[in-house]
mmCIF file of C-alpha atoms in Angstrom:
data_model
loop_
_atom_site.group_PDB
_atom_site.id
_atom_site.type_symbol
_atom_site.label_atom_id
_atom_site.label_comp_id
_atom_site.label_asym_id
_atom_site.label_seq_id
_atom_site.Cartn_x
_atom_site.Cartn_y
_atom_site.Cartn_z
ATOM 1 C CA MET A 1 0.000 0.000 0.000
ATOM 2 C CA ASP A 2 1.176 3.542 -0.755
ATOM 3 C CA ARG A 3 2.427 5.762 2.062
ATOM 4 C CA VAL A 4 1.906 9.528 2.242
ATOM 5 C CA LEU A 5 3.715 11.922 4.597
ATOM 6 C CA ILE A 6 2.103 15.313 5.348
ATOM 7 C CA VAL A 7 4.319 17.934 7.021
ATOM 8 C CA ASP A 8 2.828 21.039 8.682
ATOM 9 C CA ASP A 9 3.319 22.896 11.952
ATOM 10 C CA GLU A 10 -0.443 23.409 12.430
ATOM 11 C CA LYS A 11 -1.519 20.549 14.700
ATOM 12 C CA SER A 12 -5.190 21.300 14.115
ATOM 13 C CA LEU A 13 -4.734 20.935 10.359
ATOM 14 C CA LEU A 14 -2.914 17.628 10.751
ATOM 15 C CA LEU A 15 -5.647 16.291 13.048
ATOM 16 C CA SER A 16 -8.413 17.309 10.649
ATOM 17 C CA LEU A 17 -6.561 15.775 7.707
ATOM 18 C CA GLU A 18 -5.991 12.539 9.621
ATOM 19 C CA ALA A 19 -9.723 12.367 10.376
ATOM 20 C CA GLY A 20 -10.826 13.265 6.861
ATOM 21 C CA LEU A 21 -8.443 10.931 5.077
ATOM 22 C CA THR A 22 -9.532 7.835 7.022
ATOM 23 C CA ASP A 23 -12.012 7.223 4.188
ATOM 24 C CA TYR A 24 -8.990 6.478 2.005
ATOM 25 C CA HIS A 25 -7.286 4.015 4.344
ATOM 26 C CA ASP A 26 -7.628 1.356 1.653
ATOM 27 C CA ARG A 27 -5.700 3.547 -0.830
ATOM 28 C CA PHE A 28 -2.789 4.800 1.276
ATOM 29 C CA THR A 29 -1.362 4.956 4.792
ATOM 30 C CA LEU A 30 -0.967 8.463 6.244
ATOM 31 C CA PHE A 31 2.013 9.708 8.291
ATOM 32 C CA THR A 32 2.325 13.237 9.715
ATOM 33 C CA ALA A 33 5.135 15.469 10.994
ATOM 34 C CA GLU A 34 5.156 18.992 12.445
ATOM 35 C CA ASN A 35 8.421 20.155 10.863
ATOM 36 C CA GLY A 36 11.077 19.144 8.379
ATOM 37 C CA LYS A 37 13.309 17.550 11.004
ATOM 38 C CA ASP A 38 10.581 15.188 12.181
ATOM 39 C CA ALA A 39 9.738 14.465 8.549
ATOM 40 C CA LEU A 40 13.331 13.436 7.826
ATOM 41 C CA GLU A 41 13.278 11.001 10.753
ATOM 42 C CA ILE A 42 10.209 9.348 9.251
ATOM 43 C CA LEU A 43 11.766 9.317 5.782
ATOM 44 C CA GLU A 44 14.897 7.641 7.128
ATOM 45 C CA SER A 45 12.969 4.937 8.981
ATOM 46 C CA LYS A 46 10.004 4.196 6.714
ATOM 47 C CA ARG A 47 9.267 3.808 3.015
ATOM 48 C CA ILE A 48 7.377 6.919 1.879
ATOM 49 C CA ASP A 49 5.861 7.301 -1.601
ATOM 50 C CA LEU A 50 4.728 10.957 -1.512
ATOM 51 C CA VAL A 51 5.527 13.999 0.657
ATOM 52 C CA VAL A 52 3.125 16.931 1.128
ATOM 53 C CA THR A 53 4.829 19.823 2.925
ATOM 54 C CA ASP A 54 4.189 23.341 4.131
ATOM 55 C CA LEU A 55 6.907 25.897 3.331
ATOM 56 C CA ARG A 56 7.195 27.996 6.477
ATOM 57 C CA MET A 57 7.715 25.919 9.612
ATOM 58 C CA PRO A 58 9.933 26.060 12.717
ATOM 59 C CA VAL A 59 13.022 23.876 13.319
ATOM 60 C CA MET A 60 13.379 22.947 9.618
ATOM 61 C CA ASP A 61 11.227 24.656 7.000
ATOM 62 C CA GLY A 62 9.814 23.291 3.763
ATOM 63 C CA PHE A 63 12.592 24.785 1.646
ATOM 64 C CA GLU A 64 15.243 22.802 3.470
ATOM 65 C CA LEU A 65 13.072 19.701 3.417
ATOM 66 C CA LEU A 66 12.645 20.011 -0.370
ATOM 67 C CA ALA A 67 16.412 20.360 -0.746
ATOM 68 C CA LYS A 68 16.942 17.249 1.394
ATOM 69 C CA LEU A 69 14.391 15.353 -0.654
ATOM 70 C CA ALA A 70 16.149 16.313 -3.878
ATOM 71 C CA SER A 71 19.586 15.251 -2.628
ATOM 72 C CA ASP A 72 18.885 12.331 -0.273
ATOM 73 C CA PHE A 73 15.526 10.980 -1.495
ATOM 74 C CA PRO A 74 15.389 11.873 -5.203
ATOM 75 C CA SER A 75 12.841 9.161 -5.997
ATOM 76 C CA ILE A 76 10.201 10.579 -3.625
ATOM 77 C CA PRO A 77 7.916 13.204 -5.224
ATOM 78 C CA ALA A 78 6.657 16.224 -3.296
ATOM 79 C CA MET A 79 3.672 18.557 -3.118
ATOM 80 C CA VAL A 80 3.703 21.991 -1.477
ATOM 81 C CA MET A 81 1.127 23.686 0.772
ATOM 82 C CA THR A 82 1.502 27.399 1.527
ATOM 83 C CA ALA A 83 -0.551 30.381 2.646
ATOM 84 C CA TYR A 84 2.090 32.783 1.352
ATOM 85 C CA ALA A 85 1.959 32.009 -2.345
ATOM 86 C CA THR A 86 1.359 34.836 -4.777
ATOM 87 C CA PRO A 87 0.043 33.865 -8.238
ATOM 88 C CA GLU A 88 3.600 34.337 -9.527
ATOM 89 C CA SER A 89 5.182 32.106 -6.895
ATOM 90 C CA GLN A 90 2.469 29.501 -7.485
ATOM 91 C CA ARG A 91 3.495 29.273 -11.115
ATOM 92 C CA LYS A 92 7.164 29.083 -10.159
ATOM 93 C CA ILE A 93 6.670 26.326 -7.590
ATOM 94 C CA GLN A 94 4.620 24.344 -10.085
ATOM 95 C CA ASP A 95 7.449 24.750 -12.584
ATOM 96 C CA LEU A 96 9.803 22.881 -10.248
ATOM 97 C CA ASN A 97 9.363 19.893 -12.533
ATOM 98 C CA ASN A 98 5.659 19.567 -11.761
ATOM 99 C CA ILE A 99 5.666 20.023 -7.995
ATOM 100 C CA ARG A 100 1.985 20.531 -7.184
ATOM 101 C CA ILE A 101 1.057 23.514 -4.988
ATOM 102 C CA ILE A 102 -1.985 23.564 -2.710
ATOM 103 C CA GLU A 103 -2.968 26.999 -1.423
ATOM 104 C CA LYS A 104 -3.914 27.481 2.221
ATOM 105 C CA PRO A 105 -6.465 27.372 3.736
ATOM 106 C CA VAL A 106 -6.426 23.859 2.371
ATOM 107 C CA ASP A 107 -9.396 22.701 0.330
ATOM 108 C CA PHE A 108 -9.776 19.104 1.507
ATOM 109 C CA ASP A 109 -11.214 17.821 -1.772
ATOM 110 C CA GLU A 110 -8.464 19.513 -3.803
ATOM 111 C CA LEU A 111 -5.740 18.065 -1.579
ATOM 112 C CA THR A 112 -7.234 14.582 -1.666
ATOM 113 C CA GLN A 113 -7.592 14.659 -5.437
ATOM 114 C CA ALA A 114 -3.997 15.874 -5.846
ATOM 115 C CA ILE A 115 -2.679 13.091 -3.592
ATOM 116 C CA LEU A 116 -4.612 10.415 -5.475
ATOM 117 C CA GLU A 117 -3.517 11.769 -8.869
ATOM 118 C CA ASN A 118 0.159 11.813 -7.872
ATOM 119 C CA LEU A 119 -0.022 8.309 -6.428
ATOM 120 C CA GLU A 120 -1.619 7.085 -9.650
ATOM 121 C CA ILE A 121 1.215 8.633 -11.676
ATOM 122 C CA ILE A 122 3.807 7.021 -9.396
ATOM 123 C CA ASN A 123 2.158 3.613 -9.662
ATOM 124 C CA ARG A 124 2.122 3.907 -13.466
ATOM 125 C CA GLY A 125 5.880 4.427 -13.392
ATOM 126 C CA GLY A 126 5.786 8.144 -14.197
ATOM 127 C CA SER A 127 8.284 10.680 -12.864
ATOM 128 C CA ILE A 128 7.228 13.761 -10.883
ATOM 129 C CA THR A 129 10.453 14.421 -9.045
ATOM 130 C CA GLY A 130 13.521 16.532 -9.532
ATOM 131 C CA ILE A 131 14.281 20.085 -8.386
ATOM 132 C CA SER A 132 16.761 21.968 -10.527
ATOM 133 C CA LEU A 133 19.084 24.582 -9.060
ATOM 134 C CA PRO A 134 17.697 27.448 -11.239
ATOM 135 C CA ASN A 135 14.126 26.734 -10.179
ATOM 136 C CA PHE A 136 15.084 26.346 -6.525
ATOM 137 C CA MET A 137 16.840 29.734 -6.673
ATOM 138 C CA ASP A 138 13.773 31.241 -8.298
ATOM 139 C CA LEU A 139 11.540 29.853 -5.552
ATOM 140 C CA ILE A 140 13.765 31.465 -2.898
ATOM 141 C CA GLU A 141 13.497 34.820 -4.691
ATOM 142 C CA LYS A 142 9.707 34.671 -4.936
ATOM 143 C CA GLU A 143 9.329 33.727 -1.273
ATOM 144 C CA GLU A 144 11.828 36.483 -0.262
ATOM 145 C CA LYS A 145 13.928 34.087 1.797
ATOM 146 C CA THR A 146 17.298 34.993 3.353
ATOM 147 C CA CYS A 147 19.603 31.993 3.275
ATOM 148 C CA LEU A 148 23.010 30.577 2.415
ATOM 149 C CA LEU A 149 22.962 27.648 -0.009
ATOM 150 C CA GLU A 150 25.811 25.185 -0.337
ATOM 151 C CA ILE A 151 26.021 23.507 -3.734
ATOM 152 C CA LEU A 152 27.521 20.024 -3.847
ATOM 153 C CA LYS A 153 28.424 17.586 -6.601
ATOM 154 C CA ASN A 154 29.059 13.955 -5.732
ATOM 155 C CA THR A 155 28.780 14.988 -2.052
ATOM 156 C CA LYS A 156 31.693 17.443 -2.469
ATOM 157 C CA SER A 157 31.113 21.156 -1.865
ATOM 158 C CA ILE A 158 31.693 23.213 -5.019
ATOM 159 C CA GLY A 159 30.250 26.604 -4.096
ATOM 160 C CA LEU A 160 27.953 28.893 -2.109
ATOM 161 C CA LEU A 161 24.997 31.133 -2.981
ATOM 162 C CA PHE A 162 23.786 33.855 -0.612
ATOM 163 C CA PHE A 163 20.284 35.346 -0.811
ATOM 164 C CA ASN A 164 19.162 38.423 1.107
ATOM 165 C CA LYS A 165 15.360 38.716 1.307
ATOM 166 C CA GLY A 166 15.080 36.761 -1.904
ATOM 167 C CA GLN A 167 17.693 38.742 -3.844
ATOM 168 C CA ILE A 168 20.809 36.982 -5.094
ATOM 169 C CA TRP A 169 23.541 38.802 -3.140
ATOM 170 C CA ASP A 170 26.817 36.943 -3.635
ATOM 171 C CA ALA A 171 28.246 33.647 -4.829
ATOM 172 C CA VAL A 172 31.495 31.710 -4.595
ATOM 173 C CA CYS A 173 32.663 28.834 -6.794
ATOM 174 C CA GLY A 174 36.305 27.806 -6.637
ATOM 175 C CA LYS A 175 38.409 30.914 -7.310
ATOM 176 C CA THR A 176 35.477 32.876 -8.771
ATOM 177 C CA ASN A 177 32.903 35.006 -7.000
ATOM 178 C CA GLY A 178 29.927 37.199 -7.841
ATOM 179 C CA GLU A 179 28.214 36.695 -11.195
ATOM 180 C CA ALA A 180 31.038 34.538 -12.570
ATOM 181 C CA ALA A 181 30.535 32.097 -9.703
ATOM 182 C CA VAL A 182 26.780 31.979 -10.377
ATOM 183 C CA PHE A 183 27.398 31.046 -14.015
ATOM 184 C CA ASN A 184 29.918 28.376 -13.008
ATOM 185 C CA LEU A 185 27.479 26.803 -10.551
ATOM 186 C CA LEU A 186 24.537 26.898 -12.958
ATOM 187 C CA ALA A 187 26.642 25.135 -15.588
ATOM 188 C CA LYS A 188 27.107 22.124 -13.294
ATOM 189 C CA GLU A 189 24.771 19.161 -13.753
ATOM 190 C CA ASP A 190 23.340 16.784 -11.143
ATOM 191 C CA VAL A 191 24.133 18.984 -8.159
ATOM 192 C CA GLN A 192 22.779 18.711 -4.627
ATOM 193 C CA ILE A 193 21.479 21.646 -2.586
ATOM 194 C CA SER A 194 22.078 22.121 1.133
ATOM 195 C CA PHE A 195 21.431 24.951 3.603
ATOM 196 C CA ARG A 196 24.270 26.435 5.659
ATOM 197 C CA ASN A 197 23.965 28.548 8.803
ATOM 198 C CA LEU A 198 23.976 32.264 8.069
ATOM 199 C CA PRO A 199 27.333 33.925 8.831
ATOM 200 C CA LYS A 200 27.540 36.369 11.741
ATOM 201 C CA LYS A 201 29.422 38.921 9.655
ATOM 202 C CA LYS A 202 27.538 40.985 7.119
ATOM 203 C CA ILE A 203 28.068 39.705 3.579
ATOM 204 C CA LYS A 204 29.075 42.344 1.055
ATOM 205 C CA ARG A 205 26.904 42.489 -2.026
ATOM 206 C CA ARG A 206 28.827 41.608 -5.201
ATOM 207 C CA ILE A 207 25.865 40.803 -7.479
ATOM 208 C CA ASN A 208 23.597 43.619 -8.636
ATOM 209 C CA ALA A 209 21.879 41.880 -11.556
ATOM 210 C CA ASN A 210 18.443 40.395 -10.940
ATOM 211 C CA LEU A 211 18.057 36.641 -10.829
ATOM 212 C CA ILE A 212 16.050 36.189 -14.031
ATOM 213 C CA SER A 213 18.702 37.984 -16.092
ATOM 214 C CA LEU A 214 21.394 35.727 -14.601
ATOM 215 C CA LEU A 215 19.363 32.602 -15.344
ATOM 216 C CA LEU A 216 18.722 33.650 -18.932
ATOM 217 C CA GLU A 217 22.382 34.545 -19.498
ATOM 218 C CA SER A 218 23.409 31.212 -18.008
ATOM 219 C CA ALA A 219 21.032 29.381 -20.347
ATOM 220 C CA ARG A 220 22.443 31.328 -23.309
ATOM 221 C CA ARG A 221 26.012 30.370 -22.385
ATOM 222 C CA ILE A 222 25.131 26.711 -21.949
ATOM 223 C CA ASP A 223 23.270 26.685 -25.262
ATOM 224 C CA GLU A 224 26.202 28.379 -26.978
ATOM 225 C CA GLU A 225 28.479 25.612 -25.755
ATOM 226 C CA ASN A 226 25.976 22.968 -26.845
ATOM 227 C CA ASP A 227 25.737 24.647 -30.266
ATOM 228 C CA THR A 228 29.406 23.937 -30.853
ATOM 229 C CA GLU A 229 28.898 20.275 -29.996
ATOM 230 C CA THR A 230 25.803 20.087 -32.234
ATOM 231 C CA GLN A 231 27.630 21.622 -35.196
ATOM 232 C CA GLU A 232 30.508 19.181 -34.742
ATOM 233 C CA ALA A 233 28.070 16.258 -34.650
ATOM 234 C CA ILE A 234 26.310 17.481 -37.806
ATOM 235 C CA SER A 235 29.655 17.930 -39.561
ATOM 236 C CA ASP A 236 30.661 14.392 -38.633
ATOM 237 C CA GLN A 237 27.318 13.093 -39.899
ATOM 238 C CA LYS A 238 27.746 14.891 -43.250
ATOM 239 C CA ASP A 239 31.303 13.561 -43.613
ATOM 240 C CA ALA A 240 30.081 10.033 -42.963
ATOM 241 C CA LYS A 241 27.319 10.459 -45.538
ATOM 242 C CA ASN A 242 29.756 11.783 -48.143
ATOM 243 C CA ASN A 243 32.055 8.841 -47.517
ATOM 244 C CA GLU A 244 29.149 6.446 -48.095
ATOM 245 C CA VAL A 245 28.273 8.149 -51.386
ATOM 246 C CA ASN A 246 31.893 8.103 -52.547
ATOM 247 C CA THR A 247 32.142 4.349 -52.082
ATOM 248 C CA GLY A 248 29.785 3.932 -55.033
ATOM 249 C CA GLY A 249 27.135 1.995 -53.089
ATOM 250 C CA ASP A 250 23.724 1.228 -54.558
ATOM 251 C CA GLU A 251 21.764 3.045 -51.838
ATOM 252 C CA ASP A 252 19.622 6.006 -52.842
ATOM 253 C CA PRO A 253 21.352 9.080 -51.364
ATOM 254 C CA GLY A 254 18.000 10.884 -51.165
ATOM 255 C CA GLU A 255 16.743 8.549 -48.441
ATOM 256 C CA ALA A 256 18.543 8.802 -45.097
ATOM 257 C CA GLU A 257 18.814 5.738 -42.940
ATOM 258 C CA PRO A 258 17.331 6.107 -39.461
ATOM 259 C CA VAL A 259 20.017 6.559 -36.835
ATOM 260 C CA VAL A 260 17.854 5.720 -33.849
ATOM 261 C CA PRO A 261 16.633 2.182 -33.248
ATOM 262 C CA LEU A 262 12.866 2.080 -32.801
ATOM 263 C CA SER A 263 11.391 0.833 -29.557
ATOM 264 C CA THR A 264 9.230 -1.500 -31.664
ATOM 265 C CA LYS A 265 10.689 -4.339 -33.728
ATOM 266 C CA GLY A 266 10.718 -5.039 -37.411
ATOM 267 C CA GLU A 267 10.365 -3.260 -40.681
ATOM 268 C CA GLU A 268 6.584 -3.414 -40.380
ATOM 269 C CA LYS A 269 6.600 -0.718 -37.716
ATOM 270 C CA MET A 270 8.893 1.477 -39.806
ATOM 271 C CA SER A 271 6.548 1.032 -42.742
ATOM 272 C CA GLN A 272 3.579 2.011 -40.580
ATOM 273 C CA ILE A 273 5.359 5.151 -39.381
ATOM 274 C CA GLU A 274 6.178 6.175 -42.936
ATOM 275 C CA GLU A 275 2.577 5.500 -43.948
ATOM 276 C CA VAL A 276 1.376 7.897 -41.250
ATOM 277 C CA LEU A 277 3.886 10.540 -42.359
ATOM 278 C CA GLU A 278 2.602 10.248 -45.942
ATOM 279 C CA LYS A 279 -0.583 12.017 -44.772
ATOM 280 C CA PHE A 280 1.372 15.283 -44.809
ATOM 281 C CA ARG A 281 1.418 15.174 -48.603
ATOM 282 C CA ASP A 282 -2.227 16.339 -48.516
ATOM 283 C CA VAL A 283 -1.122 19.672 -47.009
ATOM 284 C CA GLU A 284 -0.766 22.408 -49.619
ATOM 285 C CA GLY A 285 2.874 23.487 -49.880
ATOM 286 C CA PHE A 286 4.237 20.430 -48.046
ATOM 287 C CA GLN A 287 8.005 20.076 -48.460
ATOM 288 C CA ALA A 288 9.287 17.600 -45.878
ATOM 289 C CA VAL A 289 8.648 16.117 -42.449
ATOM 290 C CA GLY A 290 10.867 14.149 -40.098
ATOM 291 C CA VAL A 291 10.522 12.314 -36.803
ATOM 292 C CA PHE A 292 13.437 12.741 -34.404
ATOM 293 C CA SER A 293 14.618 11.551 -31.039
ATOM 294 C CA PRO A 294 14.860 14.222 -28.298
ATOM 295 C CA GLN A 295 18.609 14.291 -29.068
ATOM 296 C CA GLY A 296 17.942 15.313 -32.688
ATOM 297 C CA GLU A 297 18.672 11.964 -34.355
ATOM 298 C CA MET A 298 16.344 11.185 -37.257
ATOM 299 C CA VAL A 299 14.045 8.170 -37.040
ATOM 300 C CA SER A 300 12.027 8.515 -40.255
ATOM 301 C CA GLN A 301 11.105 11.056 -42.932
ATOM 302 C CA VAL A 302 8.940 11.854 -45.939
ATOM 303 C CA ASN A 303 10.592 14.309 -48.325
ATOM 304 C CA ALA A 304 8.955 15.941 -51.341
ATOM 305 C CA SER A 305 11.494 18.703 -51.912
ATOM 306 C CA GLY A 306 15.009 17.319 -51.589
ATOM 307 C CA LEU A 307 15.604 19.293 -48.376
ATOM 308 C CA GLU A 308 18.375 17.996 -46.124
ATOM 309 C CA ILE A 309 15.762 17.152 -43.506
ATOM 310 C CA ALA A 310 18.194 15.232 -41.268
ATOM 311 C CA GLU A 311 20.511 18.238 -40.931
ATOM 312 C CA LEU A 312 17.644 20.744 -40.887
ATOM 313 C CA GLY A 313 15.818 18.705 -38.279
ATOM 314 C CA ALA A 314 18.836 18.535 -35.985
ATOM 315 C CA LEU A 315 19.155 22.325 -36.035
ATOM 316 C CA ALA A 316 15.399 22.895 -35.584
ATOM 317 C CA ASN A 317 15.443 20.367 -32.760
ATOM 318 C CA ASP A 318 18.159 22.410 -31.047
ATOM 319 C CA VAL A 319 16.052 25.580 -31.389
ATOM 320 C CA LEU A 320 13.083 23.755 -29.839
ATOM 321 C CA LEU A 321 15.141 22.648 -26.839
ATOM 322 C CA LYS A 322 16.405 26.205 -26.311
ATOM 323 C CA ALA A 323 12.868 27.583 -26.474
ATOM 324 C CA GLN A 324 11.650 24.997 -23.971
ATOM 325 C CA LYS A 325 14.427 25.910 -21.569
ATOM 326 C CA ALA A 326 13.698 29.639 -21.939
ATOM 327 C CA THR A 327 9.944 29.274 -21.337
ATOM 328 C CA GLU A 328 10.629 27.133 -18.286
ATOM 329 C CA ILE A 329 12.963 29.767 -16.826
ATOM 330 C CA MET A 330 10.392 32.509 -17.496
ATOM 331 C CA GLY A 331 7.789 30.560 -15.536
ATOM 332 C CA VAL A 332 5.227 30.149 -18.326
ATOM 333 C CA GLY A 333 5.550 26.372 -18.598
ATOM 334 C CA ARG A 334 7.534 24.221 -20.979
ATOM 335 C CA GLY A 335 6.854 25.198 -24.593
ATOM 336 C CA GLN A 336 5.935 22.434 -27.035
ATOM 337 C CA LEU A 337 6.124 24.137 -30.453
ATOM 338 C CA VAL A 338 8.469 26.504 -32.283
ATOM 339 C CA HIS A 339 7.589 28.200 -35.590
ATOM 340 C CA VAL A 340 10.394 29.730 -37.660
ATOM 341 C CA GLU A 341 9.327 31.878 -40.613
ATOM 342 C CA ALA A 342 12.082 31.869 -43.241
ATOM 343 C CA PRO A 343 12.071 33.727 -46.592
ATOM 344 C CA LYS A 344 11.171 30.582 -48.552
ATOM 345 C CA ALA A 345 9.511 28.281 -46.029
ATOM 346 C CA HIS A 346 7.897 27.796 -42.640
ATOM 347 C CA LEU A 347 9.684 25.429 -40.261
ATOM 348 C CA ILE A 348 7.656 24.025 -37.376
ATOM 349 C CA ALA A 349 9.213 21.912 -34.626
ATOM 350 C CA ARG A 350 6.941 20.156 -32.137
ATOM 351 C CA CYS A 351 7.596 18.039 -29.033
ATOM 352 C CA LEU A 352 5.497 15.237 -27.568
ATOM 353 C CA ASN A 353 6.555 13.862 -24.186
ATOM 354 C CA GLU A 354 4.047 11.689 -22.356
ATOM 355 C CA ALA A 355 6.216 11.591 -19.223
ATOM 356 C CA THR A 356 4.999 13.671 -16.300
ATOM 357 C CA ASP A 357 8.434 15.253 -16.010
ATOM 358 C CA PHE A 358 8.562 16.915 -19.422
ATOM 359 C CA ALA A 359 12.332 17.352 -19.275
ATOM 360 C CA ALA A 360 13.007 13.630 -19.047
ATOM 361 C CA ASN A 361 12.193 10.279 -20.609
ATOM 362 C CA SER A 362 9.988 7.703 -18.917
ATOM 363 C CA GLU A 363 9.836 4.018 -19.795
ATOM 364 C CA GLY A 364 6.673 3.110 -21.653
ATOM 365 C CA ARG A 365 5.895 6.738 -22.568
ATOM 366 C CA ALA A 366 6.543 8.329 -25.926
ATOM 367 C CA HIS A 367 9.040 11.203 -26.240
ATOM 368 C CA ILE A 368 9.520 12.355 -29.833
ATOM 369 C CA HIS A 369 10.166 15.534 -31.810
ATOM 370 C CA MET A 370 8.840 16.321 -35.284
ATOM 371 C CA VAL A 371 9.981 18.939 -37.793
ATOM 372 C CA LEU A 372 7.709 20.045 -40.646
ATOM 373 C CA ALA A 373 8.702 22.235 -43.618
ATOM 374 C CA ILE A 374 5.984 24.044 -45.611
ATOM 375 C CA SER A 375 6.515 26.459 -48.482
ATOM 376 C CA LYS A 376 5.918 30.165 -47.909
ATOM 377 C CA GLU A 377 2.665 30.020 -49.890
ATOM 378 C CA GLY A 378 1.505 26.747 -48.312
ATOM 379 C CA ASN A 379 -1.406 26.137 -45.938
ATOM 380 C CA LEU A 380 0.317 26.846 -42.625
ATOM 381 C CA ALA A 381 -2.793 26.439 -40.455
ATOM 382 C CA MET A 382 -3.552 23.018 -41.921
ATOM 383 C CA GLY A 383 0.085 22.015 -41.476
ATOM 384 C CA LYS A 384 0.020 22.864 -37.764
ATOM 385 C CA MET A 385 -3.291 21.044 -37.259
ATOM 386 C CA LYS A 386 -1.996 17.986 -39.086
ATOM 387 C CA LEU A 387 1.231 18.051 -37.048
ATOM 388 C CA ALA A 388 -0.697 18.182 -33.755
ATOM 389 C CA SER A 389 -2.829 15.161 -34.676
ATOM 390 C CA ILE A 390 -0.158 13.030 -36.352
ATOM 391 C CA ILE A 391 2.377 13.361 -33.532
ATOM 392 C CA GLN A 392 -0.277 11.856 -31.250
ATOM 393 C CA GLU A 393 -0.937 9.097 -33.780
ATOM 394 C CA LEU A 394 2.778 8.246 -33.932
ATOM 395 C CA ALA A 395 3.153 8.031 -30.140
ATOM 396 C CA GLN A 396 2.043 4.373 -30.083
ATOM 397 C CA TYR A 397 5.182 3.350 -31.991
ATOM 398 C CA PHE A 398 7.557 4.894 -29.436
ATOM 399 C CA ARG A 399 6.125 3.699 -26.135
#
């Protein structure tokens, strides 16, 4: 049976929830704690499937508990309850890779429904965990928290971030400090977050830029570095293709071989995918369409124009990933479609990810990208409608 831990310093709320949730004793077992410290003791001694926590509590608050969950219990998803959430901070908390927020005073039916929905996702094998450093920093800003964060990688301390009433104040990473240290820390992957005691001495402010500008600049720098790697990969792919052509083989150079093995077996599935893609030929001005992995590797294509759809798709795929990252940072949710209007054609890149955590893959759930090229005079509206329906139709072949 599933186990749910609710953490809140209001004893009356915990008692009322315990009484109300007895009707669901056949669905899950309920545990309660009055602060983050007590919650950690339960987490260390019992198997817990879902944590529901308040943010502002004595002894150890919800921020520190969330950080502990991310570093020490990464497989346990969390929900947040708070009476202090503004509409903006609600959106930001929800953007922490789908952490659900419940506004206080708690609506019992809403909380119950949210718990049951999350447990259902967990039992289906979906992922609703994972707190990134940028989103955690953004949450601190919105809640106007003063704190000192220690950033660790592989349990080793690599830097510090200091916030004063929610504003990023200073940072240290190795021999760098200030903004340079922020960029160095944000460039690290798979980091852990820990809270340090505030220093007695006043910390001098060395960062005057606002947090959102730092996050966007960091994303730009990371993307710029990834661009170089993408271009090198494309160049290698073109060289390999040229070498194949120069060997005088009998293969048709106009048809690219799929680089990604399908999750389904046999040529029959490939034929079915191509048959679905053929439906795009009905769109006025259709030029080409390709199905790609999230890494930009082509799976299949239909090409009516001779466009280098494999190369074009890899670049459009990169633009889509950048746009998704930017919309996530801005707090408007993860974007699913990018439309580029070029002088001679419209390029539309679309993502479908059935996983609950839209930034990751989940076994048994489709995660594919599609790139569609339509001539400047073509039926753009019909192309977008067809893309939205066909990407759903193709999902069955990638689960």
